[in-house]
mmCIF file of C-alpha atoms in Angstrom:
data_model
loop_
_atom_site.group_PDB
_atom_site.id
_atom_site.type_symbol
_atom_site.label_atom_id
_atom_site.label_comp_id
_atom_site.label_asym_id
_atom_site.label_seq_id
_atom_site.Cartn_x
_atom_site.Cartn_y
_atom_site.Cartn_z
ATOM 1 C CA MET A 45 66.613 160.731 99.857
ATOM 2 C CA GLN A 46 65.946 158.708 102.514
ATOM 3 C CA VAL A 47 66.962 155.098 102.451
ATOM 4 C CA SER A 48 64.685 152.457 104.309
ATOM 5 C CA LYS A 49 65.777 149.632 106.121
ATOM 6 C CA GLN A 50 63.983 147.433 103.595
ATOM 7 C CA GLN A 51 65.929 148.789 100.880
ATOM 8 C CA ILE A 52 69.022 148.162 102.610
ATOM 9 C CA CYS A 53 68.219 144.784 103.704
ATOM 10 C CA ASN A 54 67.338 143.954 99.769
ATOM 11 C CA LYS A 55 70.710 145.506 98.807
ATOM 12 C CA ASN A 56 72.663 143.512 101.241
ATOM 13 C CA LYS A 57 71.018 140.189 100.121
ATOM 14 C CA ILE A 58 71.898 141.125 96.517
ATOM 15 C CA LEU A 59 75.687 142.132 97.305
ATOM 16 C CA THR A 60 75.624 138.822 99.437
ATOM 17 C CA SER A 61 74.404 136.414 96.576
ATOM 18 C CA GLN A 62 76.759 137.730 94.197
ATOM 19 C CA LEU A 63 79.778 137.102 96.135
ATOM 20 C CA LEU A 64 79.107 133.653 97.575
ATOM 21 C CA GLN A 65 79.604 131.861 94.420
ATOM 22 C CA SER A 66 82.218 129.313 93.080
ATOM 23 C CA GLU A 67 85.201 131.211 94.539
ATOM 24 C CA VAL A 68 85.143 129.355 97.923
ATOM 25 C CA SER A 69 85.011 125.945 96.571
ATOM 26 C CA ASN A 70 87.782 126.779 93.917
ATOM 27 C CA MET A 71 90.025 127.824 96.679
ATOM 28 C CA MET A 72 89.495 124.705 98.703
ATOM 29 C CA SER A 73 90.830 122.877 95.883
ATOM 30 C CA GLU A 74 94.277 124.276 95.723
ATOM 31 C CA TYR A 75 96.735 123.588 98.775
ATOM 32 C CA ASP A 76 99.819 125.741 98.147
ATOM 33 C CA MET A 77 101.007 128.777 99.843
ATOM 34 C CA LYS A 78 100.027 131.214 97.038
ATOM 35 C CA MET A 79 96.429 129.866 97.741
ATOM 36 C CA ILE A 80 96.562 130.639 100.906
ATOM 37 C CA GLU A 81 98.001 134.291 100.754
ATOM 38 C CA THR A 82 95.156 135.038 98.116
ATOM 39 C CA TYR A 83 92.728 133.221 100.462
ATOM 40 C CA GLN A 84 93.657 135.597 103.332
ATOM 41 C CA SER A 85 93.436 138.616 101.226
ATOM 42 C CA GLN A 86 89.938 138.134 100.042
ATOM 43 C CA ILE A 87 87.383 139.979 102.093
ATOM 44 C CA ASN A 88 84.429 140.153 99.863
ATOM 45 C CA ASN A 89 81.977 143.219 99.184
ATOM 46 C CA GLY A 90 79.217 141.679 100.834
ATOM 47 C CA THR A 91 80.835 141.238 104.149
ATOM 48 C CA LEU A 92 81.900 144.840 104.105
ATOM 49 C CA ALA A 93 78.520 145.886 103.209
ATOM 50 C CA ILE A 94 76.990 143.965 106.014
ATOM 51 C CA GLN A 95 79.774 145.487 108.279
ATOM 52 C CA ARG A 96 78.660 149.127 107.213
ATOM 53 C CA ASN A 97 75.067 148.642 107.516
ATOM 54 C CA LYS A 98 75.294 146.402 110.869
ATOM 55 C CA ASP A 99 72.411 144.442 109.244
ATOM 56 C CA LEU A 100 72.581 140.760 109.537
ATOM 57 C CA LYS A 101 69.325 139.742 107.984
ATOM 58 C CA SER A 102 70.744 138.877 104.666
ATOM 59 C CA LEU A 103 72.505 135.820 106.474
ATOM 60 C CA GLU A 104 69.280 134.469 107.016
ATOM 61 C CA PHE A 105 68.764 132.737 103.744
ATOM 62 C CA ILE A 106 72.386 132.224 102.330
ATOM 63 C CA LYS A 107 74.008 128.799 101.918
ATOM 64 C CA THR A 108 77.637 129.899 101.470
ATOM 65 C CA PHE A 109 79.360 132.397 103.403
ATOM 66 C CA ASN A 110 82.965 133.710 103.679
ATOM 67 C CA ILE A 111 83.437 135.882 107.062
ATOM 68 C CA ASN A 112 86.491 137.817 108.187
ATOM 69 C CA GLY A 113 87.351 137.467 111.832
ATOM 70 C CA LEU A 114 86.895 141.198 112.485
ATOM 71 C CA MET A 115 83.074 140.612 111.292
ATOM 72 C CA ILE A 116 82.486 137.930 113.934
ATOM 73 C CA ALA A 117 83.296 140.513 116.656
ATOM 74 C CA GLU A 118 80.939 142.879 115.213
ATOM 75 C CA CYS A 119 78.482 140.063 114.841
ATOM 76 C CA LYS A 120 78.481 139.381 118.825
ATOM 77 C CA ASN A 121 78.411 143.060 119.654
ATOM 78 C CA ILE A 122 74.694 143.214 117.182
ATOM 79 C CA ILE A 123 73.148 139.860 117.779
ATOM 80 C CA PRO A 124 74.378 137.276 120.573
ATOM 81 C CA LYS A 125 73.094 134.175 118.796
ATOM 82 C CA LEU A 126 73.599 134.072 114.979
ATOM 83 C CA GLU A 127 70.596 132.009 113.452
ATOM 84 C CA CYS A 128 71.698 131.116 109.692
ATOM 85 C CA LYS A 129 69.186 128.012 109.369
ATOM 86 C CA THR A 130 70.185 127.282 105.759
ATOM 87 C CA LEU A 131 73.844 127.755 105.775
ATOM 88 C CA LYS A 132 75.879 124.875 104.470
ATOM 89 C CA HIS A 133 79.312 126.098 103.704
ATOM 90 C CA LEU A 134 81.009 128.486 106.181
ATOM 91 C CA VAL A 135 84.394 130.085 105.568
ATOM 92 C CA ILE A 136 86.208 132.140 108.688
ATOM 93 C CA ILE A 137 89.476 134.006 108.021
ATOM 94 C CA ASN A 138 91.466 135.173 110.791
ATOM 95 C CA CYS A 139 89.315 133.729 113.287
ATOM 96 C CA ASN A 140 88.605 133.389 116.983
ATOM 97 C CA ILE A 141 87.422 129.632 117.199
ATOM 98 C CA ASN A 142 85.565 130.360 120.321
ATOM 99 C CA SER A 143 83.223 132.607 118.251
ATOM 100 C CA LEU A 144 81.636 129.338 116.679
ATOM 101 C CA LYS A 145 79.858 129.303 119.887
ATOM 102 C CA ASP A 146 77.588 132.054 118.685
ATOM 103 C CA PHE A 147 76.382 130.644 115.504
ATOM 104 C CA GLN A 148 73.432 128.298 115.356
ATOM 105 C CA LEU A 149 74.082 126.298 112.309
ATOM 106 C CA GLU A 150 71.955 123.342 111.919
ATOM 107 C CA GLU A 151 72.592 122.622 108.425
ATOM 108 C CA LEU A 152 76.342 123.269 108.164
ATOM 109 C CA GLU A 153 78.042 120.829 105.927
ATOM 110 C CA VAL A 154 81.399 122.538 105.471
ATOM 111 C CA LEU A 155 83.492 124.477 107.647
ATOM 112 C CA ASP A 156 86.533 126.045 106.698
ATOM 113 C CA LEU A 157 88.811 127.941 109.314
ATOM 114 C CA LEU A 158 92.031 129.909 108.452
ATOM 115 C CA SER A 159 94.038 131.296 111.313
ATOM 116 C CA ASN A 160 96.184 134.570 111.147
ATOM 117 C CA LEU A 161 99.366 134.057 109.042
ATOM 118 C CA GLU A 162 101.554 135.878 111.421
ATOM 119 C CA LYS A 163 100.283 134.244 114.755
ATOM 120 C CA GLN A 164 99.923 130.547 114.513
ATOM 121 C CA SER A 165 99.178 130.287 118.335
ATOM 122 C CA GLN A 166 95.548 129.548 118.095
ATOM 123 C CA THR A 167 94.411 126.130 119.012
ATOM 124 C CA CYS A 168 91.282 124.417 117.627
ATOM 125 C CA MET A 169 89.181 122.926 120.159
ATOM 126 C CA VAL A 170 87.403 120.521 118.204
ATOM 127 C CA GLN A 171 84.669 120.128 120.968
ATOM 128 C CA ASP A 172 83.333 123.571 119.664
ATOM 129 C CA ILE A 173 82.791 122.128 116.219
ATOM 130 C CA ILE A 174 81.033 118.663 117.568
ATOM 131 C CA GLN A 175 77.839 121.192 117.776
ATOM 132 C CA PHE A 176 77.536 121.115 113.995
ATOM 133 C CA GLN A 177 76.042 117.416 113.917
ATOM 134 C CA LYS A 178 75.730 117.300 110.007
ATOM 135 C CA LEU A 179 79.142 118.539 109.304
ATOM 136 C CA LYS A 180 80.822 116.487 106.480
ATOM 137 C CA MET A 181 84.112 118.417 105.373
ATOM 138 C CA LEU A 182 86.343 120.078 107.753
ATOM 139 C CA CYS A 183 89.343 122.207 106.855
ATOM 140 C CA LEU A 184 91.728 123.668 109.291
ATOM 141 C CA ARG A 185 94.715 125.950 108.255
ATOM 142 C CA LEU A 186 97.241 127.476 110.273
ATOM 143 C CA MET A 187 96.779 126.444 113.501
ATOM 144 C CA LYS A 188 97.083 123.909 116.245
ATOM 145 C CA VAL A 189 94.684 120.980 116.302
ATOM 146 C CA ASP A 190 93.416 119.505 119.381
ATOM 147 C CA THR A 191 93.902 115.855 118.534
ATOM 148 C CA SER A 192 92.584 114.335 121.729
ATOM 149 C CA SER A 193 89.129 115.396 120.596
ATOM 150 C CA LEU A 194 89.396 115.147 116.858
ATOM 151 C CA SER A 195 88.299 111.492 116.869
ATOM 152 C CA GLN A 196 84.842 112.441 118.104
ATOM 153 C CA LEU A 197 84.125 113.806 114.308
ATOM 154 C CA THR A 198 83.317 110.449 113.058
ATOM 155 C CA GLY A 199 80.717 111.580 110.849
ATOM 156 C CA LEU A 200 83.256 113.490 108.457
ATOM 157 C CA THR A 201 83.763 112.404 105.061
ATOM 158 C CA GLY A 202 86.165 114.801 104.285
ATOM 159 C CA LEU A 203 89.270 116.539 106.273
ATOM 160 C CA LEU A 204 92.143 118.980 105.303
ATOM 161 C CA LEU A 205 94.785 119.758 108.015
ATOM 162 C CA TYR A 206 97.078 122.456 106.682
ATOM 163 C CA ASN A 207 100.104 123.397 108.726
ATOM 164 C CA CYS A 208 98.272 122.232 111.967
ATOM 165 C CA GLU A 209 101.801 120.799 113.750
ATOM 166 C CA LEU A 210 100.037 117.449 113.242
ATOM 167 C CA ARG A 211 102.777 114.506 114.261
ATOM 168 C CA ASN A 212 100.470 111.631 115.662
ATOM 169 C CA THR A 213 97.685 110.462 113.387
ATOM 170 C CA GLU A 214 96.328 108.005 116.165
ATOM 171 C CA ALA A 215 93.139 110.429 116.654
ATOM 172 C CA LEU A 216 92.281 109.852 112.946
ATOM 173 C CA LYS A 217 91.669 106.228 113.523
ATOM 174 C CA PRO A 218 87.943 106.244 114.498
ATOM 175 C CA LEU A 219 87.326 108.559 111.073
ATOM 176 C CA ILE A 220 86.505 105.668 109.253
ATOM 177 C CA ASN A 221 83.798 107.393 106.883
ATOM 178 C CA LEU A 222 86.642 109.659 105.513
ATOM 179 C CA VAL A 223 86.626 109.460 101.710
ATOM 180 C CA GLU A 224 89.214 112.351 101.321
ATOM 181 C CA LEU A 225 92.047 113.130 103.502
ATOM 182 C CA HIS A 226 94.621 115.983 102.838
ATOM 183 C CA LEU A 227 97.731 116.484 105.049
ATOM 184 C CA ILE A 228 99.764 119.451 103.921
ATOM 185 C CA TYR A 229 102.509 121.014 105.648
ATOM 186 C CA ASN A 230 102.761 118.593 108.636
ATOM 187 C CA ASP A 231 106.483 117.552 108.920
ATOM 188 C CA ASN A 232 107.638 114.024 110.021
ATOM 189 C CA ILE A 233 104.092 112.785 110.497
ATOM 190 C CA ASP A 234 103.439 109.180 111.336
ATOM 191 C CA LEU A 235 101.138 107.698 108.778
ATOM 192 C CA THR A 236 100.826 104.039 110.467
ATOM 193 C CA THR A 237 97.303 104.811 111.460
ATOM 194 C CA LEU A 238 96.039 105.529 108.030
ATOM 195 C CA GLN A 239 95.839 101.667 107.382
ATOM 196 C CA TYR A 240 92.499 101.912 109.260
ATOM 197 C CA LEU A 241 90.818 104.550 106.834
ATOM 198 C CA THR A 242 90.353 101.998 103.981
ATOM 199 C CA SER A 243 87.169 104.060 102.761
ATOM 200 C CA LEU A 244 89.527 106.822 101.385
ATOM 201 C CA THR A 245 89.551 107.445 97.655
ATOM 202 C CA LYS A 246 91.378 110.806 97.562
ATOM 203 C CA LEU A 247 94.466 111.533 99.648
ATOM 204 C CA THR A 248 97.052 114.288 99.660
ATOM 205 C CA ILE A 249 100.260 114.184 101.456
ATOM 206 C CA GLN A 250 102.105 117.129 100.461
ATOM 207 C CA ARG A 251 105.358 118.868 102.198
ATOM 208 C CA CYS A 252 105.275 116.639 104.980
ATOM 209 C CA LYS A 253 108.641 115.187 104.370
ATOM 210 C CA LEU A 254 107.168 112.012 103.404
ATOM 211 C CA VAL A 255 109.775 109.135 102.552
ATOM 212 C CA ASP A 256 108.238 105.798 102.226
ATOM 213 C CA LEU A 257 105.233 104.928 100.892
ATOM 214 C CA ASN A 258 104.530 101.240 102.419
ATOM 215 C CA ALA A 259 102.362 102.616 105.188
ATOM 216 C CA LEU A 260 99.717 103.449 102.434
ATOM 217 C CA ARG A 261 99.437 99.863 101.165
ATOM 218 C CA PRO A 262 96.287 99.012 102.847
ATOM 219 C CA LEU A 263 94.288 101.797 101.265
ATOM 220 C CA VAL A 264 93.408 99.716 98.141
ATOM 221 C CA ASN A 265 90.497 102.168 97.360
ATOM 222 C CA LEU A 266 92.427 105.147 96.358
ATOM 223 C CA GLN A 267 91.412 106.581 93.247
ATOM 224 C CA GLN A 268 93.499 109.952 93.488
ATOM 225 C CA LEU A 269 96.874 110.378 95.360
ATOM 226 C CA ARG A 270 98.983 113.758 95.717
ATOM 227 C CA ILE A 271 102.630 113.279 97.234
ATOM 228 C CA SER A 272 104.330 115.974 95.607
ATOM 229 C CA TRP A 273 107.095 117.883 97.520
ATOM 230 C CA ASN A 274 108.159 115.221 99.463
ATOM 231 C CA SER A 275 111.555 113.116 99.831
ATOM 232 C CA ILE A 276 110.240 109.854 97.931
ATOM 233 C CA VAL A 277 112.710 107.658 96.286
ATOM 234 C CA TYR A 278 110.578 104.506 95.594
ATOM 235 C CA ILE A 279 107.226 104.612 94.186
ATOM 236 C CA SER A 280 106.346 101.219 93.366
ATOM 237 C CA PRO A 281 104.282 100.718 96.699
ATOM 238 C CA ILE A 282 101.506 102.407 95.001
ATOM 239 C CA MET A 283 101.450 99.563 92.264
ATOM 240 C CA VAL A 284 98.943 97.830 94.702
ATOM 241 C CA PHE A 285 96.325 100.628 94.236
ATOM 242 C CA LYS A 286 94.457 99.272 91.079
ATOM 243 C CA GLN A 287 91.567 101.789 91.375
ATOM 244 C CA LEU A 288 94.276 104.745 91.133
ATOM 245 C CA SER A 289 93.777 106.852 88.091
ATOM 246 C CA GLN A 290 95.439 110.441 89.266
ATOM 247 C CA LEU A 291 98.877 110.831 90.626
ATOM 248 C CA ASP A 292 100.729 113.809 91.274
ATOM 249 C CA ALA A 293 104.371 112.879 92.647
ATOM 250 C CA GLN A 294 106.012 115.951 91.520
ATOM 251 C CA ASN A 295 109.285 117.466 93.372
ATOM 252 C CA ASN A 296 110.347 114.205 94.919
ATOM 253 C CA TYR A 297 113.772 111.748 94.336
ATOM 254 C CA ILE A 298 111.993 109.131 92.796
ATOM 255 C CA LEU A 299 114.344 106.776 91.047
ATOM 256 C CA ASP A 300 112.002 103.668 89.901
ATOM 257 C CA ILE A 301 109.525 105.967 87.404
ATOM 258 C CA GLN A 302 109.471 103.078 85.143
ATOM 259 C CA SER A 303 107.058 101.212 87.672
ATOM 260 C CA ILE A 304 104.354 103.660 86.657
ATOM 261 C CA GLN A 305 104.302 102.026 83.235
ATOM 262 C CA MET A 306 103.074 99.002 84.777
ATOM 263 C CA HIS A 307 99.928 100.753 85.881
ATOM 264 C CA SER A 308 97.407 100.758 83.154
ATOM 265 C CA ASN A 309 94.606 102.643 84.826
ATOM 266 C CA PHE A 310 96.078 106.238 85.012
ATOM 267 C CA LYS A 311 94.022 108.935 83.403
ATOM 268 C CA SER A 312 96.581 111.544 84.403
ATOM 269 C CA PHE A 313 99.913 111.714 86.348
ATOM 270 C CA GLN A 314 102.430 114.167 87.062
ATOM 271 C CA LEU A 315 106.226 113.144 87.801
ATOM 272 C CA SER A 316 107.957 116.251 86.647
ATOM 273 C CA LYS A 317 110.875 117.910 88.778
ATOM 274 C CA GLN A 318 112.354 114.947 90.017
ATOM 275 C CA LEU A 319 115.500 115.820 92.114
ATOM 276 C CA GLN A 320 118.569 113.792 92.309
ATOM 277 C CA PRO A 321 118.874 112.025 95.701
ATOM 278 C CA THR A 322 121.845 112.512 97.825
ATOM 279 C CA LYS A 323 123.710 109.324 99.038
ATOM 280 C CA ALA A 324 122.480 110.153 102.654
ATOM 281 C CA GLN A 325 118.756 109.996 101.281
ATOM 282 C CA LEU A 326 119.259 107.217 99.109
ATOM 283 C CA LYS A 327 120.932 104.917 101.814
ATOM 284 C CA ALA A 328 118.039 106.209 104.331
ATOM 285 C CA ALA A 329 115.301 105.328 101.580
ATOM 286 C CA ILE A 330 116.817 101.922 100.830
ATOM 287 C CA LYS A 331 117.192 101.084 104.487
ATOM 288 C CA MET A 332 113.493 102.041 104.950
ATOM 289 C CA ARG A 333 112.211 99.909 101.925
ATOM 290 C CA ASP A 334 114.072 96.992 103.488
ATOM 291 C CA ILE A 335 112.782 97.516 106.928
ATOM 292 C CA GLN A 336 108.830 98.023 105.146
ATOM 293 C CA ASN A 337 109.585 94.858 103.401
ATOM 294 C CA GLN A 338 110.593 92.954 106.335
ATOM 295 C CA ILE A 339 107.685 94.367 108.256
ATOM 296 C CA ILE A 340 105.155 93.224 105.304
ATOM 297 C CA ILE A 341 106.759 89.747 105.553
ATOM 298 C CA LEU A 342 106.339 89.595 109.251
ATOM 299 C CA ARG A 343 102.848 90.991 109.129
ATOM 300 C CA LYS A 344 102.094 88.327 106.735
ATOM 301 C CA PHE A 345 103.907 85.616 108.671
ATOM 302 C CA SER A 346 101.945 86.653 111.883
ATOM 303 C CA GLN A 347 98.627 86.613 110.185
ATOM 304 C CA GLN A 348 99.373 83.135 109.027
ATOM 305 C CA SER A 349 100.266 82.127 112.610
ATOM 306 C CA ASN A 350 97.243 83.830 114.000
ATOM 307 C CA GLN A 351 95.357 81.818 111.160
ATOM 308 C CA TYR A 352 96.937 78.765 112.449
ATOM 309 C CA LYS A 353 96.444 79.481 116.003
ATOM 310 C CA GLN A 354 92.641 80.137 115.399
ATOM 311 C CA GLN A 355 92.694 76.715 113.328
ATOM 312 C CA LEU A 356 94.057 74.886 116.242
ATOM 313 C CA LEU A 357 91.840 76.544 118.501
ATOM 314 C CA GLU A 358 88.640 75.433 116.560
ATOM 315 C CA MET A 359 90.201 71.963 116.029
ATOM 316 C CA ARG A 360 90.517 71.781 119.942
ATOM 317 C CA GLN A 361 86.968 73.098 120.700
ATOM 318 C CA LYS A 362 85.585 70.535 118.324
ATOM 319 C CA ILE A 363 87.592 67.796 120.062
ATOM 320 C CA THR A 364 86.388 68.895 123.050
ATOM 321 C CA GLU A 365 82.953 68.640 122.146
ATOM 322 C CA THR A 366 83.337 65.323 120.646
ATOM 323 C CA LEU A 367 84.689 63.953 123.886
ATOM 324 C CA GLN A 368 82.173 65.374 125.878
ATOM 325 C CA GLN A 369 79.244 63.942 123.752
ATOM 326 C CA GLN A 370 81.307 60.449 124.092
ATOM 327 C CA ILE A 371 81.238 61.136 127.848
ATOM 328 C CA ASN A 372 77.612 61.697 127.884
ATOM 329 C CA ILE A 373 76.770 58.664 126.098
ATOM 330 C CA GLN A 374 79.058 56.785 128.413
ATOM 331 C CA ILE A 375 77.062 58.193 131.221
ATOM 332 C CA GLN A 376 73.807 57.458 129.488
ATOM 333 C CA LEU A 377 74.695 53.667 128.960
ATOM 334 C CA ILE A 378 76.057 53.290 132.616
ATOM 335 C CA SER A 379 72.826 54.790 133.761
ATOM 336 C CA GLN A 380 70.839 52.417 131.750
ATOM 337 C CA ALA A 381 72.798 49.333 132.818
ATOM 338 C CA ALA A 382 72.492 50.195 136.201
ATOM 339 C CA SER A 383 68.709 50.594 135.934
ATOM 340 C CA LEU A 384 68.747 47.256 134.001
ATOM 341 C CA LEU A 385 70.912 45.651 136.850
ATOM 342 C CA LYS A 386 68.324 47.017 139.389
ATOM 343 C CA SER A 387 65.520 45.548 137.519
ATOM 344 C CA VAL A 388 67.144 42.222 137.384
ATOM 345 C CA ASN A 389 67.796 42.209 140.954
ATOM 346 C CA GLN A 390 64.307 43.156 141.702
ATOM 347 C CA PHE A 391 63.226 40.150 139.386
ATOM 348 C CA GLU A 392 65.175 37.814 141.384
ATOM 349 C CA SER A 393 64.175 38.800 144.770
ATOM 350 C CA TYR A 394 60.455 38.237 143.741
ATOM 351 C CA GLN A 395 61.230 34.848 142.595
#
């Protein structure tokens, strides 16, 4: 029995719609290594069906797609430009980032890229992603990130960087629209720039060798905080987060767990598996805490000093304006007196 192209296309549509469900969304909410291994191994039946039949018409109407890097190579041989006008959520596994140039994705809102687990030499060139103007959520896993152009993605509301060798967060400074940020397996990361991301409500910093939380103090809108698998000793700085309702701080070295009792808004918190800090870790944590406290004091003093300077400048400006007004009045009086004297002289000459 001969199968028509239309029947093959319909079959592909059915297979594709069956696989493109909640699996991808569920995977994005988990960030441990077990998830990544599972994530890489999943090449769904719909993708394989499209590969076998070399028919991409079923991509036209889908909204979510999970694609393997090998599939991209075949796509390029079949259709130079892939038009998926309704696609909102794209997951690419073991991918060649340059292949993104072959997609026309006008409605794409979520892009999730996972590089090869064995070869992490790939660099994500963010300028290849800027073309997706409606992109809101970007997930980059197991790849180097071109941080120099990351700052151009100002429309993002969500960002996940998993083992991307990120050290300097200066590129995140312009991303003021972020409401969720997830940093995992990025060792010794500098968090000072995060103070500008005050719209954040969800923050994950896991397995980043985080020691001190004081750099997060300006993020007063945080509602969910995940800081497990770090080297945190003192958790009391998070008490400034009045809206914080969910906390995951497992596998740290926290000594002041009693501080959590002072926070009444928690709906859930996880503090199990706390390790005993070594003397060196404790000494380093105390030193870091003291330094951060001094920085906070100096910052407040600097702010007060700046306010005082501003007040002095405003006062000086007012005094200058008042003196100028008095000078103008005196000039007017002198002018009037000169005019009056001239009139008197003319009157005397007339007599």
